[in-house]
Tab-separated table of C-alpha atoms and ligand atoms in Angstrom:
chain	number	residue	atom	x	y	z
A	7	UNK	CA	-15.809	-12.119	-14.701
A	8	UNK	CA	-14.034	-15.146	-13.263
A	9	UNK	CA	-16.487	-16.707	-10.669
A	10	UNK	CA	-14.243	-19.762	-9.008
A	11	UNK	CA	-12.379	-18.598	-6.121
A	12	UNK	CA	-8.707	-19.735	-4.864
A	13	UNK	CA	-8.056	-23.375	-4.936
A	14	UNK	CA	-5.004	-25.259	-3.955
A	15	UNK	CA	-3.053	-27.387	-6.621
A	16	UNK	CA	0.092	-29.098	-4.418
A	17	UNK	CA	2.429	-28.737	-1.568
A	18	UNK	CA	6.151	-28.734	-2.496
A	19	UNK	CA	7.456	-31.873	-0.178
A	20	UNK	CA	10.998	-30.033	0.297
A	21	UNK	CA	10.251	-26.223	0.764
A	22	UNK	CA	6.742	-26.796	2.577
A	23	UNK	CA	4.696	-24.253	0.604
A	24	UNK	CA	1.594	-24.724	-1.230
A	25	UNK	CA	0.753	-23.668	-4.675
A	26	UNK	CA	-2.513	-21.914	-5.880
A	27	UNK	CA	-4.272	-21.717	-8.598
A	28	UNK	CA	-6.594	-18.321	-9.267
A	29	UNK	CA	-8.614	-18.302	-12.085
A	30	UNK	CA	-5.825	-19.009	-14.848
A	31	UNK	CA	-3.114	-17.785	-12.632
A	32	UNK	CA	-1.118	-20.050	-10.755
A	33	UNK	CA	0.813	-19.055	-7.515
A	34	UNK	CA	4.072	-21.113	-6.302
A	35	UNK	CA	6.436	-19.994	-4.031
A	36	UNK	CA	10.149	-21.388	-3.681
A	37	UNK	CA	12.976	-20.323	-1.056
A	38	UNK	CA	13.936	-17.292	-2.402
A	39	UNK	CA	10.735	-16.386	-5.023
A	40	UNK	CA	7.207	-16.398	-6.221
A	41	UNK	CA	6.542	-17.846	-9.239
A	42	UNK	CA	3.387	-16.798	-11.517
A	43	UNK	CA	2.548	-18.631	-14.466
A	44	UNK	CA	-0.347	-17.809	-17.090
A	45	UNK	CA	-1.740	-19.777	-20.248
A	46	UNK	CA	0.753	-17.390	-22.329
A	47	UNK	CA	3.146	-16.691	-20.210
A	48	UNK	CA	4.868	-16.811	-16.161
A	49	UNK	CA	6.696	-14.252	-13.843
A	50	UNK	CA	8.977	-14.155	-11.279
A	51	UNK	CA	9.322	-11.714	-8.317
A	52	UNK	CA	11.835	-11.945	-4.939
A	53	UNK	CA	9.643	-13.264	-2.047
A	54	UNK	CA	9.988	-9.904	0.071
A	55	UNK	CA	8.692	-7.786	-2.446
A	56	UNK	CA	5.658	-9.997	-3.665
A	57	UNK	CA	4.661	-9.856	-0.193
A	58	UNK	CA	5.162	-7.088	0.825
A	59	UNK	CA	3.538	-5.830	-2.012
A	60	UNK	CA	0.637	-8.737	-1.713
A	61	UNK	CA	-0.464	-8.344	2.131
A	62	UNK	CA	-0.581	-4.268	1.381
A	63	UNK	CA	-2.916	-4.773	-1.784
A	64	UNK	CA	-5.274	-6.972	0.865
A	65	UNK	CA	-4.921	-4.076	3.801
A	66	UNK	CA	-5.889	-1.147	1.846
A	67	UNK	CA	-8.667	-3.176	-0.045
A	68	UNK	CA	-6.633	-2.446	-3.389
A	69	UNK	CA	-6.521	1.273	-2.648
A	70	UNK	CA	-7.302	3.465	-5.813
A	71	UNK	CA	-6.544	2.269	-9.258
A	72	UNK	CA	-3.505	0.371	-9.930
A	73	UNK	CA	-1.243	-1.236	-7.722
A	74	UNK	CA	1.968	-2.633	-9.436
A	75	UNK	CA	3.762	-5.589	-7.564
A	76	UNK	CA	6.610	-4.394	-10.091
A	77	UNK	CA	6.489	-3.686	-13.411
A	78	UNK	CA	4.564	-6.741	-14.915
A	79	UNK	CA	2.244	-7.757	-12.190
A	80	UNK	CA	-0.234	-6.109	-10.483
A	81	UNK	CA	-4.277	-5.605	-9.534
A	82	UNK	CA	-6.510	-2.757	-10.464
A	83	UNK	CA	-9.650	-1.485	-8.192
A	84	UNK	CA	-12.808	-1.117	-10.220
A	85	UNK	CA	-14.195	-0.893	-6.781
A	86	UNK	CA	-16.542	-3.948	-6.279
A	87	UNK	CA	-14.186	-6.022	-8.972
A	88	UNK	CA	-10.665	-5.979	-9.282
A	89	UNK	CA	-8.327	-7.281	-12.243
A	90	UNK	CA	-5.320	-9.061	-12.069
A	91	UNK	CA	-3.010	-8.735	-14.883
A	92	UNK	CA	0.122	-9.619	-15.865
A	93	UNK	CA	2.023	-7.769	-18.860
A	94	UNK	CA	-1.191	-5.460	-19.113
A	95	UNK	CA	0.821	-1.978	-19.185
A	96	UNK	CA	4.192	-3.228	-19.974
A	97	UNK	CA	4.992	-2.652	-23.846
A	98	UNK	CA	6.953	-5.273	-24.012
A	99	UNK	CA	4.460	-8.085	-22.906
A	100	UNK	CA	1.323	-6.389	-24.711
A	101	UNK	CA	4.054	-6.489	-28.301
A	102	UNK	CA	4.520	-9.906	-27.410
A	103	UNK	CA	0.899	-10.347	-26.671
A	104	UNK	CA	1.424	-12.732	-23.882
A	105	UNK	CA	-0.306	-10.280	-21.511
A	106	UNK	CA	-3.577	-11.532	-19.267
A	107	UNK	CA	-5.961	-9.578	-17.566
A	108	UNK	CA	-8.757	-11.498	-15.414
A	109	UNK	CA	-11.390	-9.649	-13.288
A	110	UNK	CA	-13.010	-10.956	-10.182
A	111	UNK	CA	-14.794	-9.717	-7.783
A	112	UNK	CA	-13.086	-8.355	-4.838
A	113	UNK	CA	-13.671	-10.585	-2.619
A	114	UNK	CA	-12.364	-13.370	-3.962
A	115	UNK	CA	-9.239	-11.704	-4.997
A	116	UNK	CA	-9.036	-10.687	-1.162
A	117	UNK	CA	-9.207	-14.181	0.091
A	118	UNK	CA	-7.221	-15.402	-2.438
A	119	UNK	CA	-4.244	-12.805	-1.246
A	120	UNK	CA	-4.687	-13.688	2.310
A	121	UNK	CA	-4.506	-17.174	1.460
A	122	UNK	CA	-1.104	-17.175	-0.244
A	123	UNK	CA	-0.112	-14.514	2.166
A	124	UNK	CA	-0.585	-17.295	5.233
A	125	UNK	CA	0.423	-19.865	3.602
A	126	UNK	CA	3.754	-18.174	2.599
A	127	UNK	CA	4.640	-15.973	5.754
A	128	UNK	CA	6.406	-17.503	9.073
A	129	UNK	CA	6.908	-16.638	12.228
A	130	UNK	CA	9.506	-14.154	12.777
A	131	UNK	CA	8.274	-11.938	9.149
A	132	UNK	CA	6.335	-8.945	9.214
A	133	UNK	CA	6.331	-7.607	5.899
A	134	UNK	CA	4.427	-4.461	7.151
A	135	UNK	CA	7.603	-3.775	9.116
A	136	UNK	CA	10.991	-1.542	7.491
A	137	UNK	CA	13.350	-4.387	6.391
A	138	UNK	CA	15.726	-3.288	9.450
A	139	UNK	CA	12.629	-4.182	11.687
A	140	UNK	CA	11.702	-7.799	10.523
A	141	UNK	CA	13.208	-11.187	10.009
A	142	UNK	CA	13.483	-12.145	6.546
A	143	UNK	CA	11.264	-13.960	4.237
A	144	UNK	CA	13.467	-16.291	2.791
A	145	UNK	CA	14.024	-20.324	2.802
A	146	UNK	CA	11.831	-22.827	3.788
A	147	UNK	CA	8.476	-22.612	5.632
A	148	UNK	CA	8.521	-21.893	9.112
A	149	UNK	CA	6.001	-22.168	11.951
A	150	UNK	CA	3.153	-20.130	10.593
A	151	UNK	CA	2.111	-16.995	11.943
A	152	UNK	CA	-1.254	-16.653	13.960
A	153	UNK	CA	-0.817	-13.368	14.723
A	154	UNK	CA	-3.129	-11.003	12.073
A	155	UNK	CA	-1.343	-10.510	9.299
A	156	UNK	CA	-2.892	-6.929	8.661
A	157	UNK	CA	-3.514	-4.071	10.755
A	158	UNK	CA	-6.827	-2.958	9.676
A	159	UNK	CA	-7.726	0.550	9.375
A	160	UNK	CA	-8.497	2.051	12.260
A	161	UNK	CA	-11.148	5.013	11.573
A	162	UNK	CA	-10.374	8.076	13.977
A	163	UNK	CA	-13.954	8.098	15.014
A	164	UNK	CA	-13.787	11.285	16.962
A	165	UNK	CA	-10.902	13.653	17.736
A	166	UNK	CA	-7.970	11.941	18.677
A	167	UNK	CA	-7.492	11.671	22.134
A	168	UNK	CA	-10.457	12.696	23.623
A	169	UNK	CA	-12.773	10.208	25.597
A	170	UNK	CA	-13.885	7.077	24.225
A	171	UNK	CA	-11.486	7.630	21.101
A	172	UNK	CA	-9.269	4.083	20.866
A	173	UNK	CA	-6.898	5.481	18.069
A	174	UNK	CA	-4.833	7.250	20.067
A	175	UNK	CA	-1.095	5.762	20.438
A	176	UNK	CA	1.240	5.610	23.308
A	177	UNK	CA	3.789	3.549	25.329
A	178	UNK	CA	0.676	2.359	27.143
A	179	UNK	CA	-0.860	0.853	24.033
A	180	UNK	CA	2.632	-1.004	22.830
A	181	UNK	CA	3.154	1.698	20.288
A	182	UNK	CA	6.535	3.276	21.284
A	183	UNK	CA	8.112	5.674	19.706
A	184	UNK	CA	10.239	4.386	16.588
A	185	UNK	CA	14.280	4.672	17.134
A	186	UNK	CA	14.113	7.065	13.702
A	187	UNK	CA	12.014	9.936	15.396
A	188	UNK	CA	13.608	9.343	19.175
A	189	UNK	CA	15.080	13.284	18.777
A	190	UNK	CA	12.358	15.141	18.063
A	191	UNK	CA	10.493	17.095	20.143
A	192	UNK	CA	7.146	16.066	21.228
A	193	UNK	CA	5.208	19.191	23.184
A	194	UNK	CA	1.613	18.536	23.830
A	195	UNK	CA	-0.538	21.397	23.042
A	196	UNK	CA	-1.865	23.250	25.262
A	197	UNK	CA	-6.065	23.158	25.443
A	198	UNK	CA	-7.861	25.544	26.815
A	199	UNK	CA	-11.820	25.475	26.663
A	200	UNK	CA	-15.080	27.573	26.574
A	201	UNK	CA	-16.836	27.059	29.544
A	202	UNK	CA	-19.009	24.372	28.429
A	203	UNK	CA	-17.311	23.197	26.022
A	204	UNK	CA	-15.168	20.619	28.684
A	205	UNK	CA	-15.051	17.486	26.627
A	206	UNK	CA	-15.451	18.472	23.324
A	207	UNK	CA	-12.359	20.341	22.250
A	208	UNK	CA	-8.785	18.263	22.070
A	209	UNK	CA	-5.393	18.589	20.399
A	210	UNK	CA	-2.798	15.890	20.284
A	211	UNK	CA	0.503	15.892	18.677
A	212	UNK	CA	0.489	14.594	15.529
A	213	UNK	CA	4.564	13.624	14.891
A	214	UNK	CA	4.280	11.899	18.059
A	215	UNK	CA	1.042	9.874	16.819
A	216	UNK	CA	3.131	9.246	13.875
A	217	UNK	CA	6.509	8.503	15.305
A	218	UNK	CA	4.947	5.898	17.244
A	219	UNK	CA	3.682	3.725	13.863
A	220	UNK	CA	4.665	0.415	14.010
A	221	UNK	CA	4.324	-0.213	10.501
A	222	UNK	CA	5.668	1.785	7.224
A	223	UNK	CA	3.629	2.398	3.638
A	224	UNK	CA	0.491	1.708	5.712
A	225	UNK	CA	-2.187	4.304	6.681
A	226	UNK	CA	-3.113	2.744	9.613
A	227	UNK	CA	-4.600	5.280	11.123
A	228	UNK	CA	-7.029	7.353	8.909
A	229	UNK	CA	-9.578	10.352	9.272
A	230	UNK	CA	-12.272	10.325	6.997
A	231	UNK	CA	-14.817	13.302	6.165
A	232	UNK	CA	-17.423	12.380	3.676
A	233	UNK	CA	-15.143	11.976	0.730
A	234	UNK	CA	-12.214	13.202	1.817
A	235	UNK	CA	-9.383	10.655	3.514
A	236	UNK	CA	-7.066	11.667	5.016
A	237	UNK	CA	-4.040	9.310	5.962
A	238	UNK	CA	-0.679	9.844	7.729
A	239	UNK	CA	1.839	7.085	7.888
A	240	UNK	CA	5.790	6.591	8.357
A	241	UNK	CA	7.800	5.550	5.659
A	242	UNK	CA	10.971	3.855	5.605
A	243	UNK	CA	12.778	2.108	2.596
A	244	UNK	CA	11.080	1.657	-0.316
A	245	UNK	CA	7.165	1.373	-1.394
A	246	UNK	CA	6.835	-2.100	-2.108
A	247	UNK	CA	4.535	-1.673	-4.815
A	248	UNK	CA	4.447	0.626	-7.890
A	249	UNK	CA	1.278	2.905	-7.887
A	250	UNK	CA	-0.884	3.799	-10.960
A	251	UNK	CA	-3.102	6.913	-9.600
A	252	UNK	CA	-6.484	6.742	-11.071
A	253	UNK	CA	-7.261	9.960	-9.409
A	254	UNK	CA	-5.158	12.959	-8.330
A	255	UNK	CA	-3.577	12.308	-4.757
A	256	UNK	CA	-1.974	14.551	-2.499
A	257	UNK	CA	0.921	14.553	-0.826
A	258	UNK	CA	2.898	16.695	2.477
A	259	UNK	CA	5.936	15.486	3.485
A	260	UNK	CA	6.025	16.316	7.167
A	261	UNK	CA	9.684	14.967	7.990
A	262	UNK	CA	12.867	14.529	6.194
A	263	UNK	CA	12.614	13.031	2.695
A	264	UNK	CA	11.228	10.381	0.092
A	265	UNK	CA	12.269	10.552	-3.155
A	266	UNK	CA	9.800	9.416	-6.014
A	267	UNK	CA	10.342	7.651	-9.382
A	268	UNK	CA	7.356	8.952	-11.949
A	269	UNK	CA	6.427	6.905	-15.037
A	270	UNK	CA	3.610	6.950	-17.199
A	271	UNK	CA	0.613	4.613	-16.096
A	272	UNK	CA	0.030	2.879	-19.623
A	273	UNK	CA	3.423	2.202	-20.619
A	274	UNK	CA	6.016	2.693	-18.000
A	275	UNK	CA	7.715	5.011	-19.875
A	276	UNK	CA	9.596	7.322	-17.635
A	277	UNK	CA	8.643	11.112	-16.966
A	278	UNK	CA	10.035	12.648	-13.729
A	279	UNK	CA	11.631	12.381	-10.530
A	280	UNK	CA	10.519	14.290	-7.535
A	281	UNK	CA	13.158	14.330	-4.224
A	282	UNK	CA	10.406	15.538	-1.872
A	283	UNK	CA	11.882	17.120	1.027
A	284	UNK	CA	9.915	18.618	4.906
A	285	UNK	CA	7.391	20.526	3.835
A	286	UNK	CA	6.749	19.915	0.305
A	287	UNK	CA	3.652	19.586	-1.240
A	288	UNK	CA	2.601	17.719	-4.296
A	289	UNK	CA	-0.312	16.538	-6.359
A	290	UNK	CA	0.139	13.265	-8.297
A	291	UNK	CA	-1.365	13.211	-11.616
A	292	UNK	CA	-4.237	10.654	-12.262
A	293	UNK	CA	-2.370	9.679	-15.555
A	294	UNK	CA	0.923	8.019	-13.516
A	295	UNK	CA	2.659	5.183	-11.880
A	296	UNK	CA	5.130	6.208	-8.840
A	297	UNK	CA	7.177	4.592	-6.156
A	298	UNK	CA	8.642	5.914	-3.366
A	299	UNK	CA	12.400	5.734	-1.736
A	300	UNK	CA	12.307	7.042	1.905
A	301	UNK	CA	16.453	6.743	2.832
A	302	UNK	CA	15.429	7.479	6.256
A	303	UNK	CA	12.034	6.881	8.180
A	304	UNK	CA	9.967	10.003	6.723
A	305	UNK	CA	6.085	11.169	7.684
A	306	UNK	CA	4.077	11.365	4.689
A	307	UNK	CA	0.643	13.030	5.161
A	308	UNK	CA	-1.632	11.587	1.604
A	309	UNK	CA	-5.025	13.398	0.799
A	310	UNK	CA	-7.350	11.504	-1.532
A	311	UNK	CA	-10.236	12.653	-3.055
A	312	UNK	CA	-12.378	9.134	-2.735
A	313	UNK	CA	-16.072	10.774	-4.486
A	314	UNK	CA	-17.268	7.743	-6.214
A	315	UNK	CA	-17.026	7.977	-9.685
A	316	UNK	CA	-14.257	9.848	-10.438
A	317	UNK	CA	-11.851	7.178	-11.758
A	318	UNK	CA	-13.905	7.040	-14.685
A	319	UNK	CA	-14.498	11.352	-15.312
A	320	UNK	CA	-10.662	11.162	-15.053
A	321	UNK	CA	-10.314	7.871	-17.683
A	322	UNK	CA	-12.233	9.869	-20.043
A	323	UNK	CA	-10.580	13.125	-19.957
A	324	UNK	CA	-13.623	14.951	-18.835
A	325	UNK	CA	-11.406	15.848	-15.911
A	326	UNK	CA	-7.709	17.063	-16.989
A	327	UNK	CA	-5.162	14.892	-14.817
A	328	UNK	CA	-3.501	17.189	-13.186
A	329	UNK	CA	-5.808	19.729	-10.504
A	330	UNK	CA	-3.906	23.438	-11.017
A	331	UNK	CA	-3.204	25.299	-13.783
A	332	UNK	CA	-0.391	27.651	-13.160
A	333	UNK	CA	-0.014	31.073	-15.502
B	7	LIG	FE1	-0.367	7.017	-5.472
């Protein structure tokens, strides 16, 4: 376990970013990339994606087991500690054996992300946003943001909509709805109560609440029962990072169409493509990597089953990967 946290190590005088050092990674950025070295080896990766992939990794506290910035760099949740590793599940780097893995605990790796991420973001750059929606990353630094640079979960506390529930989006609460979804049809439901029961029972409708998302690849607004988390989110381009399932996770597409890229977790090695189109429903195995391609702004409902201690029943094949067998 690596115990120091995030320090700085220089300022580049002509670009205006600072350079980190993280236990024996180092961190530099330059106009148009980030640079990560190691004792054994360094990386590169185009700005926009290591940050969008970065500043995700921070806002859903390293989700559930790997998260690939592409395929060489990445963190995995041990929930509590975290690694990061570079060339850990790519053959190429672990033939070489220039790969590094260091674990820390969360934390550290959190501030350490958020760090960079401020450091390295201007005004004008949202990298929560669809490309189409944001300024770009690149060139020198700017004025920095002071905006937050994450929109934290926001736990639907009660039903949506009903009294004293804050989760609840509308033009009212700067959350219009996104130019993608502007021609579909948004009836309310109609509620109609017990006597008694004023107060208790509501229904919203839940393409509008997801039409009016601000931000894509980002469950922003969740529902969680005991174990079971549910999150529904808008998705536009591509996911910025790769994701290693360490668990089985559902998936519904509610509108139009993401296509996914399947690979195994370990190695990379490619094993399927799914085009997942209104109404599909999936389960990703706990034994993959995947990334998503959503052409057009899509609504993605994901189910995750977050019982503690099942990363590792899965890691030791007491569970199978997969949750159905068919035949
Ligand atoms: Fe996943």
């Amino acid at each position: 376990m690596m115990d120091a946290g995030i320090e700085k190590i220089g300022t580049d005088p002509d670009t205006g970013y600072t350079s980190f050092r993280l236990g024996s990674f180092t961190f530099r950025r330059d106009e148009y990339f980030a640079h990560i070295t190691w004792p054994r080896g360094s990386h590169i990766i185009e700005i926009d994606r290591f940050l969008r992939a970065m500043v995700r990794d921070i806002g859903w506290g390293f989700f559930y087991g790997w998260i690939f910035f592409d395929d060489i760099f990445g963190t995995t949740n041990h929930y509590g500690t975290v690694d990061i590793f570079a060339g850990s599940y790519d053959r190429g780097c672990k033939e070489a054996g220039i790969d590094l893995l260091e674990t820390f605990p969360a934390e550290t790796v959190a501030h350490a992300f958020e760090t960079i991420s401020r450091d390295w973001i201007s005004e004008g750059y949202d990298p929560l946003n669809a490309p189409l929606e944001t300024g770009s990353p690149m060139g020198p630094k700017g004025k920095e943001r002071t905006d937050p640079l994450l929109r934290a979960f926001i736990a639907a506390d009660r039903m949506l909509g009903l009294e004293g529930d804050k989760s609840v989006r509308s033009d009212a609460t700067g959350h219009p709805i996104n130019r993608a979804f502007a021609d579909m049809n948004f009836d309310a439901p109609e509620i109609v109560c017990e006597p008694g029961f004023e107060g208790q029972l509501h229904a919203i409708n839940l393409f509008e609440h997801i039409a009016r998302s601000d931000v894509t690849w980002n469950p922003s607004i969740s529902a969680v029962t005991r174990a079971n988390i549910c999150c529904v989110t808008s998705e536009e381009h591509m996911l910025p990072v790769i994701h290693g399932n360490d668990r089985n996770e559902w998936f519904i597409q509610l509108s139009d169409e993401i296509h996914w890229n399947i690979a195994d977790k370990n190695t990379g090695a490619p094993r399927g493509r799914v085009v997942m189109k209104a109404g599909d429903v999936c389960a990703m195995p706990a034994d993959i990597r995947h990334q998503g391609f959503s052409p057009k702004r899509s609504m993605l409902m994901v189910l995750e089953n977050g019982t503690p201690g099942l990363e590792t029943r899965y890691a030791s094949g007491d569970l199978k990967p997969y949750p159905v067998d068919f035949g």
